[in-house]
PDB file of C-alpha atoms in Angstrom:
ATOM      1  CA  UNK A   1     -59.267 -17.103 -96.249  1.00 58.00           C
ATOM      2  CA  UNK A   2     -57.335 -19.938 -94.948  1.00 67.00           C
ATOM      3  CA  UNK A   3     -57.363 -23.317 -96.002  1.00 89.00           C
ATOM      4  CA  UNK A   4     -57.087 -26.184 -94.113  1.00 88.00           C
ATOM      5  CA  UNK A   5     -54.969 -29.614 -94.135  1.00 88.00           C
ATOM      6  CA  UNK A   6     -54.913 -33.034 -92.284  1.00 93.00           C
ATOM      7  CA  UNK A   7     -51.862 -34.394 -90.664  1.00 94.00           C
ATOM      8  CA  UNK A   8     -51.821 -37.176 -88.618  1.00 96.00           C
ATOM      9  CA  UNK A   9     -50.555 -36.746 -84.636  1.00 97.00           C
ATOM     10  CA  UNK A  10     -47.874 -40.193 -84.077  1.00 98.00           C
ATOM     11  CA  UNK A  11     -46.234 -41.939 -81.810  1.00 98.00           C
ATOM     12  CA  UNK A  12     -42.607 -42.936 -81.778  1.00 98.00           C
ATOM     13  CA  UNK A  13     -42.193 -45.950 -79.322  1.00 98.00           C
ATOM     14  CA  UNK A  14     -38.986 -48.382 -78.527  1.00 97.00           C
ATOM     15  CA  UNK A  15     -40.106 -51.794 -79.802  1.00 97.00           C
ATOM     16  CA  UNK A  16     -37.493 -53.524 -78.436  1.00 96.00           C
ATOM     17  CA  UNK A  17     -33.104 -53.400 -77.490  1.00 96.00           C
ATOM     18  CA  UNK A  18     -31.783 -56.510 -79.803  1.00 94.00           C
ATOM     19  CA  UNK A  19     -27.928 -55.498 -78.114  1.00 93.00           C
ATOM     20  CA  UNK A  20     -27.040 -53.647 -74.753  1.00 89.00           C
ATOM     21  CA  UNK A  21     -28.898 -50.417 -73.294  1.00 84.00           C
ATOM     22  CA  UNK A  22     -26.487 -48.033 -73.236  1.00 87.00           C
ATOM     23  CA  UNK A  23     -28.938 -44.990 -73.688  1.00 89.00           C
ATOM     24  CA  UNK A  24     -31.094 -45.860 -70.783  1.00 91.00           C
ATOM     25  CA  UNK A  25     -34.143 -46.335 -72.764  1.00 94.00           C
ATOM     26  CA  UNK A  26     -36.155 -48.977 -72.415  1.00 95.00           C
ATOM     27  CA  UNK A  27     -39.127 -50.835 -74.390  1.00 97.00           C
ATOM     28  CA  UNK A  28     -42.226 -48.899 -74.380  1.00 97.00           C
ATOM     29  CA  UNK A  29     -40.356 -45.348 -73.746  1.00 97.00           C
ATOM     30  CA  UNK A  30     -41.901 -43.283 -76.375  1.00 97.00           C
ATOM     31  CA  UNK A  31     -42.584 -39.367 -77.501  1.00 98.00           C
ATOM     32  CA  UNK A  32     -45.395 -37.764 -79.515  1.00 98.00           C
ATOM     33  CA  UNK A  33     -45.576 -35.820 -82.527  1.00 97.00           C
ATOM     34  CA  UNK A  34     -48.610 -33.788 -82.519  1.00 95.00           C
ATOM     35  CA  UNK A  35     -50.139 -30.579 -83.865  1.00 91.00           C
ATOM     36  CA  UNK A  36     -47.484 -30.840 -86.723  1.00 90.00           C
ATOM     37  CA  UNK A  37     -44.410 -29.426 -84.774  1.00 91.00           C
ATOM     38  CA  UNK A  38     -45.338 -30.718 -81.066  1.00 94.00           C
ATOM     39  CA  UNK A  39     -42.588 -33.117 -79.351  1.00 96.00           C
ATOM     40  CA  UNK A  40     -44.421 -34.766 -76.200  1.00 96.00           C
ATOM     41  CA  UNK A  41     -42.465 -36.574 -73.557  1.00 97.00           C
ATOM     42  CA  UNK A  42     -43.828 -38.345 -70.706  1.00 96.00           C
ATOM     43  CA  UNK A  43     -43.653 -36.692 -67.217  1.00 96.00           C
ATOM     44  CA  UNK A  44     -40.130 -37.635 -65.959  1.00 94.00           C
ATOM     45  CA  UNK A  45     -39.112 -39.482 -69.311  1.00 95.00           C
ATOM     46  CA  UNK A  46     -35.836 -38.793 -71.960  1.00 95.00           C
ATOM     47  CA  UNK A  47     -35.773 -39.885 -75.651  1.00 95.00           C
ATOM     48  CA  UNK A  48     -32.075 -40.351 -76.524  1.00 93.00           C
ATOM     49  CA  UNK A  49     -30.765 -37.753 -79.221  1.00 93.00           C
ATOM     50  CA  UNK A  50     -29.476 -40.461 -81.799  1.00 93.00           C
ATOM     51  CA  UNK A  51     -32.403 -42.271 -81.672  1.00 95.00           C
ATOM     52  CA  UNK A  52     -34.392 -39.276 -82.559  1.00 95.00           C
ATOM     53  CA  UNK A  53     -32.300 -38.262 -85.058  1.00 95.00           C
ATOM     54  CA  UNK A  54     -32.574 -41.110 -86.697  1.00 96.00           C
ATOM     55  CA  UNK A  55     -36.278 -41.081 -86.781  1.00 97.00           C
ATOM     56  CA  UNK A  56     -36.998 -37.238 -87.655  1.00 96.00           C
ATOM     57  CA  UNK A  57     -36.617 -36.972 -91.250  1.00 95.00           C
ATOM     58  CA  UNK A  58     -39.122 -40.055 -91.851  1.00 95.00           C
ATOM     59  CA  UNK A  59     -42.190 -38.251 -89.307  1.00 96.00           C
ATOM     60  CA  UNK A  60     -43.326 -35.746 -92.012  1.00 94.00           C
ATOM     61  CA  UNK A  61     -43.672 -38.267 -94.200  1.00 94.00           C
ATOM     62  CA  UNK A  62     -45.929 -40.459 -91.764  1.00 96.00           C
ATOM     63  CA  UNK A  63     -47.667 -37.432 -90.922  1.00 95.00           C
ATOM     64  CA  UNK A  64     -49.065 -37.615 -94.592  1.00 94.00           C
ATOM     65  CA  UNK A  65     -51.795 -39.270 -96.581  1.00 92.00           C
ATOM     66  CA  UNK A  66     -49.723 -41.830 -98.370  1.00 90.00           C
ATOM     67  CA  UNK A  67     -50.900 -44.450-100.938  1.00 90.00           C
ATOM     68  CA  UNK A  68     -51.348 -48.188 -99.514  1.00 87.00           C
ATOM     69  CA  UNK A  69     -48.375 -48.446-101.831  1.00 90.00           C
ATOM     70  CA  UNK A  70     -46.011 -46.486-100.771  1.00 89.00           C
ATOM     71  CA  UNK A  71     -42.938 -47.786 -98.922  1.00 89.00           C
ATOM     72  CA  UNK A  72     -43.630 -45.425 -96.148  1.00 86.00           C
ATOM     73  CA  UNK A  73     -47.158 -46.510 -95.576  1.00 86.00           C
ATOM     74  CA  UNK A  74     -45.542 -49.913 -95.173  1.00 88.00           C
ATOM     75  CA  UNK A  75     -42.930 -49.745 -93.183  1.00 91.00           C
ATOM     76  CA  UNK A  76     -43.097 -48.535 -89.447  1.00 94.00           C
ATOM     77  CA  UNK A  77     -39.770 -49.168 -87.909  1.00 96.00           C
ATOM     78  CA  UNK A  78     -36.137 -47.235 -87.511  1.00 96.00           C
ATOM     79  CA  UNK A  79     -33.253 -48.062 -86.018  1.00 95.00           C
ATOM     80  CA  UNK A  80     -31.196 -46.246 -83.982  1.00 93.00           C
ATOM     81  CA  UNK A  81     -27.579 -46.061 -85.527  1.00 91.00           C
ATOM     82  CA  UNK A  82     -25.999 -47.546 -82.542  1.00 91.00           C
ATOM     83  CA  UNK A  83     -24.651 -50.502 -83.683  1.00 89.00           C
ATOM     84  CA  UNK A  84     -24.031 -52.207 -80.099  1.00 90.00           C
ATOM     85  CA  UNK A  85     -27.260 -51.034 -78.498  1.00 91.00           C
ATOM     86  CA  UNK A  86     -29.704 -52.238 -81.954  1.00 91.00           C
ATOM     87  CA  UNK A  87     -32.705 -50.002 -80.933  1.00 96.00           C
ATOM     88  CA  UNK A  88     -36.065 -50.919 -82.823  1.00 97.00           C
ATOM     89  CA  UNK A  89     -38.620 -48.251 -82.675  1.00 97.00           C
ATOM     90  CA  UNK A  90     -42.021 -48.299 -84.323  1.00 98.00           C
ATOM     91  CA  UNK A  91     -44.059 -45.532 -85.973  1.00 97.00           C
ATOM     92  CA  UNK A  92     -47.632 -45.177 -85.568  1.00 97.00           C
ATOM     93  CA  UNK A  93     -50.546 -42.750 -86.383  1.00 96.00           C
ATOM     94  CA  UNK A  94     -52.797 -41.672 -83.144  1.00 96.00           C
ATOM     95  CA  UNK A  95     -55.151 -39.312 -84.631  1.00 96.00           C
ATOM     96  CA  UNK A  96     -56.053 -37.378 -87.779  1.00 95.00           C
ATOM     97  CA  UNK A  97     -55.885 -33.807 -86.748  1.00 92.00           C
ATOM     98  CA  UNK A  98     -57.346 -30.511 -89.287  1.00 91.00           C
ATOM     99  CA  UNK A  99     -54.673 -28.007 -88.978  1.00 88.00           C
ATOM    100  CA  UNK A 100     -55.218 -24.374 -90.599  1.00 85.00           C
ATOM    101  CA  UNK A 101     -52.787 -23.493 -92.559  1.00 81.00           C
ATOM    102  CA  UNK A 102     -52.198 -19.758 -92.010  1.00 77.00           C
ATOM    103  CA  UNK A 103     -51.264 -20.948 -88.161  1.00 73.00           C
ATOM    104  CA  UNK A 104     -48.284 -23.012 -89.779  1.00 73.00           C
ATOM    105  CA  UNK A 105     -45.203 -21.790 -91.372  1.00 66.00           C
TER     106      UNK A 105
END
């Protein structure tokens, strides 16, 4: 029988450029994290690849239940290591989804 969990789907939008655009992003770009593992793009769109590293390793974590708390719960912006170009994204929750957990890995 499998169990089943609840992860939240997010949304990973540029707040704002503090320095230069040099990635060709621009306030409001975004991507979605849904159904776990699922990296949306809009139609047409690009994320840039430092930017998303940057903000990968934190998206399980906001995925989770977290106490009020926690540091995680808290906080909802990362910066993209460019030092010139400043990028402020924000983290946000868009839905609670129930996942199965025999369909993840």
């Amino acid at each position: 029988m499998s169990e089943e969990m609840q992860l939240y789907d997010l949304r990973v939008t540029v707040d704002r450029i503090e320095g230069r655009s040099v990635c060709g992003m621009a306030p409001g770009d975004c991507f979605e994290l849904t159904n776990s593992n699922e990296i949306r793009l809009p139609e047409g769109k690009h994320f840039c690849l430092y930017a998303l590293q940057a903000v990968l390793p934190l998206l399980p974590a906001k995925q989770r239940e977290l106490a009020d708390s926690d540091w995680m719960a808290q906080d909802a912006e990362v910066a993209c290591p460019d030092p010139d170009e400043r990028l402020i994204m924000r983290v946000e929750r868009t839905r609670k989804v129930t996942l199965r957990t025999d369909d993840l890995t």
